[in-house]
Amino acid sequence: DADVTQTPRNRITKTGKRIMLECSQTKGHDRMYWYRQDPGLGLRLIYYSFDVKDINKGEISDGYSVSRQAQAKFSLSLESAIPNQTALYFCATSDPGTEVWGYTFGSGTRLTVV
Amino acid sequence: DAKTTQPPSMDCAEGRAANLPCNHSTISGNEYVYWYRQIHSQGPQYIIHGLKNNETNEMASLIITEDRKSSTLILPHATLRDTAVYYCIVRDQTGANNLFFGTGTRLTVIP
């Protein structure tokens, strides 16, 4: 099983619909992140959480919300999806307690808003 | 966090060394240089990181200039599976502990 699992892998939704992307991890990491990637561009940070009680906005949080249900789960919601939210979404985890502050990414959720 | 500048694309012959440059002229003393790569829309994968000294692991080598204003990622014997977008990231150890990705370098390994 993957260390960081994202569901669904692909989703097509209509404008105005509410949609939730889910992320779960088995790494035991406290820190979790949601990024979005548009074609030909790098990843941009949407929200991040350093522990269950901590939620922080990233550089492009407008139109998104998150929920950290447990250490292992971090969900991203689009309350009212719009076409320019069509993108590839990645969840990631990290553990600052380790010497190598590497991030572990999920396989991504490809979201299309029509 | 300091910004980085990378060439948008590079080609490398299979079996040859791939040298990917990165400029980070505004790097501060406590910032590390990280390299990640992303293979065809998969999640980015950590490669290597360093502060001052050159580093080597099973995937690559990282050469950091003495003034730390630039670095080079070296894949010693590039294979077709190394075709990917490579991101050079400079990150502060304080604060939000986030990684800021630019557009990276698209490396194409040619048979």
mmCIF file of C-alpha atoms in Angstrom:
data_model
loop_
_atom_site.group_PDB
_atom_site.id
_atom_site.type_symbol
_atom_site.label_atom_id
_atom_site.label_comp_id
_atom_site.label_asym_id
_atom_site.label_seq_id
_atom_site.Cartn_x
_atom_site.Cartn_y
_atom_site.Cartn_z
ATOM 1 C CA ASP A 1 0.000 0.000 0.000
ATOM 2 C CA ALA A 2 1.128 3.520 -0.763
ATOM 3 C CA ASP A 3 2.374 5.687 2.092
ATOM 4 C CA VAL A 4 0.123 8.550 0.985
ATOM 5 C CA THR A 5 -3.164 7.622 -0.644
ATOM 6 C CA GLN A 6 -5.404 10.031 -2.479
ATOM 7 C CA THR A 7 -8.969 9.357 -3.510
ATOM 8 C CA PRO A 8 -10.404 9.617 -6.040
ATOM 9 C CA ARG A 9 -7.670 9.361 -8.669
ATOM 10 C CA ASN A 10 -9.807 11.052 -11.265
ATOM 11 C CA ARG A 11 -13.004 13.046 -10.976
ATOM 12 C CA ILE A 12 -15.196 15.007 -13.315
ATOM 13 C CA THR A 13 -17.687 17.330 -11.701
ATOM 14 C CA LYS A 14 -20.027 20.084 -12.748
ATOM 15 C CA THR A 15 -19.689 23.774 -12.028
ATOM 16 C CA GLY A 16 -21.256 24.688 -8.695
ATOM 17 C CA LYS A 17 -21.009 21.225 -7.174
ATOM 18 C CA ARG A 18 -19.329 20.562 -3.876
ATOM 19 C CA ILE A 19 -16.532 18.046 -4.031
ATOM 20 C CA MET A 20 -14.150 16.561 -1.504
ATOM 21 C CA LEU A 21 -10.726 15.125 -2.198
ATOM 22 C CA GLU A 22 -9.381 12.819 0.444
ATOM 23 C CA CYS A 23 -5.894 12.026 1.592
ATOM 24 C CA SER A 24 -4.734 9.436 4.079
ATOM 25 C CA GLN A 25 -1.213 8.506 5.149
ATOM 26 C CA THR A 26 0.518 5.676 6.935
ATOM 27 C CA LYS A 27 3.796 7.538 7.478
ATOM 28 C CA GLY A 28 2.842 8.737 10.939
ATOM 29 C CA HIS A 29 3.761 12.271 9.933
ATOM 30 C CA ASP A 30 2.204 15.225 11.685
ATOM 31 C CA ARG A 31 2.448 17.623 8.774
ATOM 32 C CA MET A 32 0.198 17.407 5.752
ATOM 33 C CA TYR A 33 -0.228 19.584 2.682
ATOM 34 C CA TRP A 34 -2.449 20.112 -0.326
ATOM 35 C CA TYR A 35 -0.936 21.365 -3.577
ATOM 36 C CA ARG A 36 -2.400 22.010 -6.968
ATOM 37 C CA GLN A 37 -0.615 21.778 -10.295
ATOM 38 C CA ASP A 38 -1.751 23.337 -13.545
ATOM 39 C CA PRO A 39 -0.393 22.136 -16.903
ATOM 40 C CA GLY A 40 3.190 23.195 -17.463
ATOM 41 C CA LEU A 41 3.451 24.818 -14.069
ATOM 42 C CA GLY A 42 4.952 23.875 -10.761
ATOM 43 C CA LEU A 43 3.025 22.985 -7.628
ATOM 44 C CA ARG A 44 1.284 25.677 -5.634
ATOM 45 C CA LEU A 45 0.375 25.304 -1.985
ATOM 46 C CA ILE A 46 -3.320 25.487 -1.106
ATOM 47 C CA TYR A 47 -3.458 24.579 2.610
ATOM 48 C CA TYR A 48 -1.238 22.922 5.147
ATOM 49 C CA SER A 49 -1.611 21.466 8.612
ATOM 50 C CA PHE A 50 1.125 20.897 11.193
ATOM 51 C CA ASP A 51 -1.078 18.821 13.467
ATOM 52 C CA VAL A 52 -4.715 17.953 14.003
ATOM 53 C CA LYS A 53 -5.504 21.308 15.601
ATOM 54 C CA ASP A 54 -3.516 23.401 13.169
ATOM 55 C CA ILE A 55 -4.738 24.598 9.749
ATOM 56 C CA ASN A 56 -3.019 27.237 7.654
ATOM 57 C CA LYS A 57 -3.725 28.883 4.334
ATOM 58 C CA GLY A 58 -1.221 28.552 1.546
ATOM 59 C CA GLU A 59 -0.695 30.827 -1.420
ATOM 60 C CA ILE A 60 -3.930 29.952 -3.261
ATOM 61 C CA SER A 61 -6.539 29.038 -0.627
ATOM 62 C CA ASP A 62 -9.476 31.008 -2.041
ATOM 63 C CA GLY A 63 -12.299 28.701 -3.083
ATOM 64 C CA TYR A 64 -10.971 25.809 -1.015
ATOM 65 C CA SER A 65 -11.379 24.533 2.522
ATOM 66 C CA VAL A 66 -9.764 21.684 4.425
ATOM 67 C CA SER A 67 -10.442 19.381 7.324
ATOM 68 C CA ARG A 68 -7.875 17.486 9.361
ATOM 69 C CA GLN A 69 -9.976 14.694 10.770
ATOM 70 C CA ALA A 70 -7.088 12.811 12.329
ATOM 71 C CA GLN A 71 -3.328 12.697 12.133
ATOM 72 C CA ALA A 72 -3.613 10.402 9.153
ATOM 73 C CA LYS A 73 -6.386 12.175 7.240
ATOM 74 C CA PHE A 74 -6.507 15.540 5.524
ATOM 75 C CA SER A 75 -9.374 16.407 3.173
ATOM 76 C CA LEU A 76 -9.662 19.200 0.655
ATOM 77 C CA SER A 77 -13.078 20.569 -0.301
ATOM 78 C CA LEU A 78 -14.228 22.738 -3.141
ATOM 79 C CA GLU A 79 -17.458 24.246 -1.867
ATOM 80 C CA SER A 80 -18.659 25.352 -5.281
ATOM 81 C CA ALA A 81 -16.414 24.072 -8.030
ATOM 82 C CA ILE A 82 -15.546 26.317 -10.955
ATOM 83 C CA PRO A 83 -13.786 25.427 -14.229
ATOM 84 C CA ASN A 84 -10.523 27.171 -13.345
ATOM 85 C CA GLN A 85 -10.147 24.720 -10.466
ATOM 86 C CA THR A 86 -9.525 22.030 -13.047
ATOM 87 C CA ALA A 87 -6.070 20.794 -12.113
ATOM 88 C CA LEU A 88 -3.973 17.982 -10.691
ATOM 89 C CA TYR A 89 -4.104 17.957 -6.904
ATOM 90 C CA PHE A 90 -1.433 16.473 -4.678
ATOM 91 C CA CYS A 91 -1.416 15.677 -1.012
ATOM 92 C CA ALA A 92 1.902 15.450 0.797
ATOM 93 C CA THR A 93 3.253 14.724 4.251
ATOM 94 C CA SER A 94 6.448 15.595 6.055
ATOM 95 C CA ASP A 95 8.063 14.950 9.390
ATOM 96 C CA PRO A 96 10.325 17.660 10.785
ATOM 97 C CA GLY A 97 11.630 15.281 13.389
ATOM 98 C CA THR A 98 13.741 13.427 10.875
ATOM 99 C CA GLU A 99 17.075 14.648 9.633
ATOM 100 C CA VAL A 100 15.953 14.521 6.035
ATOM 101 C CA TRP A 101 13.031 16.871 5.808
ATOM 102 C CA GLY A 102 11.731 15.225 2.728
ATOM 103 C CA TYR A 103 8.182 15.282 1.635
ATOM 104 C CA THR A 104 6.190 12.236 0.563
ATOM 105 C CA PHE A 105 3.599 12.894 -2.104
ATOM 106 C CA GLY A 106 0.512 10.995 -3.088
ATOM 107 C CA SER A 107 -0.169 9.947 -6.654
ATOM 108 C CA GLY A 108 -2.475 12.864 -7.287
ATOM 109 C CA THR A 109 -6.144 13.491 -8.050
ATOM 110 C CA ARG A 110 -6.977 14.762 -11.495
ATOM 111 C CA LEU A 111 -10.036 16.988 -11.180
ATOM 112 C CA THR A 112 -11.986 18.319 -14.112
ATOM 113 C CA VAL A 113 -14.736 20.881 -13.584
ATOM 114 C CA VAL A 114 -17.088 21.221 -16.540
ATOM 115 C CA ASP B 1 12.467 31.655 1.003
ATOM 116 C CA ALA B 2 14.983 32.383 -1.704
ATOM 117 C CA LYS B 3 13.940 32.022 -5.316
ATOM 118 C CA THR B 4 15.598 29.711 -7.778
ATOM 119 C CA THR B 5 16.241 29.925 -11.503
ATOM 120 C CA GLN B 6 16.481 26.838 -13.703
ATOM 121 C CA PRO B 7 16.614 26.344 -17.463
ATOM 122 C CA PRO B 8 13.198 25.260 -18.737
ATOM 123 C CA SER B 9 14.467 22.200 -20.581
ATOM 124 C CA MET B 10 17.523 20.071 -21.258
ATOM 125 C CA ASP B 11 18.365 16.967 -23.239
ATOM 126 C CA CYS B 12 20.823 14.275 -22.291
ATOM 127 C CA ALA B 13 21.997 11.166 -24.109
ATOM 128 C CA GLU B 14 21.237 7.889 -22.412
ATOM 129 C CA GLY B 15 24.202 6.663 -20.403
ATOM 130 C CA ARG B 16 25.786 10.075 -20.162
ATOM 131 C CA ALA B 17 25.859 12.301 -17.125
ATOM 132 C CA ALA B 18 23.032 14.800 -16.818
ATOM 133 C CA ASN B 19 24.043 18.067 -15.184
ATOM 134 C CA LEU B 20 21.125 20.234 -14.119
ATOM 135 C CA PRO B 21 22.017 23.758 -12.980
ATOM 136 C CA CYS B 22 20.197 25.950 -10.511
ATOM 137 C CA ASN B 23 20.829 29.538 -9.512
ATOM 138 C CA HIS B 24 19.850 30.704 -6.045
ATOM 139 C CA SER B 25 21.783 33.925 -5.653
ATOM 140 C CA THR B 26 19.644 35.213 -2.765
ATOM 141 C CA ILE B 27 20.062 32.110 -0.608
ATOM 142 C CA SER B 28 20.585 32.804 3.058
ATOM 143 C CA GLY B 29 22.868 31.018 5.454
ATOM 144 C CA ASN B 30 20.273 28.705 6.966
ATOM 145 C CA GLU B 31 18.595 27.648 3.743
ATOM 146 C CA TYR B 32 19.090 24.217 2.286
ATOM 147 C CA VAL B 33 18.990 23.300 -1.389
ATOM 148 C CA TYR B 34 16.556 20.499 -2.200
ATOM 149 C CA TRP B 35 16.012 18.651 -5.444
ATOM 150 C CA TYR B 36 12.840 16.828 -6.360
ATOM 151 C CA ARG B 37 11.694 15.320 -9.602
ATOM 152 C CA GLN B 38 8.284 14.632 -11.077
ATOM 153 C CA ILE B 39 7.822 11.885 -13.588
ATOM 154 C CA HIS B 40 4.858 12.390 -15.893
ATOM 155 C CA SER B 41 2.202 13.802 -13.518
ATOM 156 C CA GLN B 42 3.136 11.514 -10.661
ATOM 157 C CA GLY B 43 3.748 12.980 -7.232
ATOM 158 C CA PRO B 44 7.146 14.668 -6.877
ATOM 159 C CA GLN B 45 9.918 12.475 -5.531
ATOM 160 C CA TYR B 46 12.705 13.623 -3.254
ATOM 161 C CA ILE B 47 16.191 13.211 -4.717
ATOM 162 C CA ILE B 48 18.779 14.905 -2.538
ATOM 163 C CA HIS B 49 19.474 17.962 -0.438
ATOM 164 C CA GLY B 50 22.438 19.863 0.960
ATOM 165 C CA LEU B 51 23.534 22.943 2.858
ATOM 166 C CA LYS B 52 27.179 23.650 2.069
ATOM 167 C CA ASN B 53 29.004 20.476 1.258
ATOM 168 C CA ASN B 54 28.630 18.361 -1.824
ATOM 169 C CA GLU B 55 26.340 15.407 -1.315
ATOM 170 C CA THR B 56 25.935 12.052 -2.989
ATOM 171 C CA ASN B 57 23.377 9.313 -2.622
ATOM 172 C CA GLU B 58 22.239 6.365 -4.666
ATOM 173 C CA MET B 59 20.267 8.579 -7.015
ATOM 174 C CA ALA B 60 22.427 11.608 -7.653
ATOM 175 C CA SER B 61 25.140 14.010 -6.591
ATOM 176 C CA LEU B 62 24.660 17.605 -5.553
ATOM 177 C CA ILE B 63 27.426 20.111 -6.094
ATOM 178 C CA ILE B 64 27.013 23.447 -4.295
ATOM 179 C CA THR B 65 29.352 26.319 -5.130
ATOM 180 C CA GLU B 66 31.450 27.770 -2.370
ATOM 181 C CA ASP B 67 29.404 30.981 -2.280
ATOM 182 C CA ARG B 68 26.237 28.826 -2.295
ATOM 183 C CA LYS B 69 24.678 30.962 -5.022
ATOM 184 C CA SER B 70 24.269 28.067 -7.403
ATOM 185 C CA SER B 71 24.227 24.305 -7.474
ATOM 186 C CA THR B 72 24.228 21.425 -9.927
ATOM 187 C CA LEU B 73 22.380 18.153 -9.719
ATOM 188 C CA ILE B 74 24.262 15.355 -11.408
ATOM 189 C CA LEU B 75 22.695 12.110 -12.584
ATOM 190 C CA PRO B 76 25.861 10.146 -13.357
ATOM 191 C CA HIS B 77 24.435 7.717 -15.927
ATOM 192 C CA ALA B 78 21.097 8.956 -17.185
ATOM 193 C CA THR B 79 18.510 6.395 -18.216
ATOM 194 C CA LEU B 80 15.248 6.812 -20.075
ATOM 195 C CA ARG B 81 13.447 6.529 -16.744
ATOM 196 C CA ASP B 82 15.172 9.708 -15.596
ATOM 197 C CA THR B 83 13.087 11.727 -18.050
ATOM 198 C CA ALA B 84 11.178 14.048 -15.740
ATOM 199 C CA VAL B 85 10.789 17.607 -14.501
ATOM 200 C CA TYR B 86 13.450 18.434 -11.919
ATOM 201 C CA TYR B 87 12.764 21.051 -9.284
ATOM 202 C CA CYS B 88 15.431 22.931 -7.387
ATOM 203 C CA ILE B 89 14.034 24.355 -4.157
ATOM 204 C CA VAL B 90 15.624 26.501 -1.529
ATOM 205 C CA ARG B 91 13.943 26.341 1.801
ATOM 206 C CA ASP B 92 14.198 28.043 5.122
ATOM 207 C CA GLN B 93 14.296 25.742 8.126
ATOM 208 C CA THR B 94 12.101 28.099 10.117
ATOM 209 C CA GLY B 95 8.532 29.133 9.750
ATOM 210 C CA ALA B 96 6.071 27.253 7.673
ATOM 211 C CA ASN B 97 8.337 24.432 6.516
ATOM 212 C CA ASN B 98 6.784 24.545 3.098
ATOM 213 C CA LEU B 99 8.263 23.675 -0.240
ATOM 214 C CA PHE B 100 7.740 26.227 -2.993
ATOM 215 C CA PHE B 101 7.991 24.724 -6.436
ATOM 216 C CA GLY B 102 8.890 26.704 -9.512
ATOM 217 C CA THR B 103 8.502 25.407 -13.031
ATOM 218 C CA GLY B 104 11.658 23.279 -12.904
ATOM 219 C CA THR B 105 13.757 21.842 -15.717
ATOM 220 C CA ARG B 106 12.244 19.292 -18.041
ATOM 221 C CA LEU B 107 14.988 16.731 -18.670
ATOM 222 C CA THR B 108 14.583 14.487 -21.663
ATOM 223 C CA VAL B 109 16.909 11.504 -21.883
ATOM 224 C CA ILE B 110 17.435 10.541 -25.488
ATOM 225 C CA PRO B 111 18.142 6.938 -26.538
#
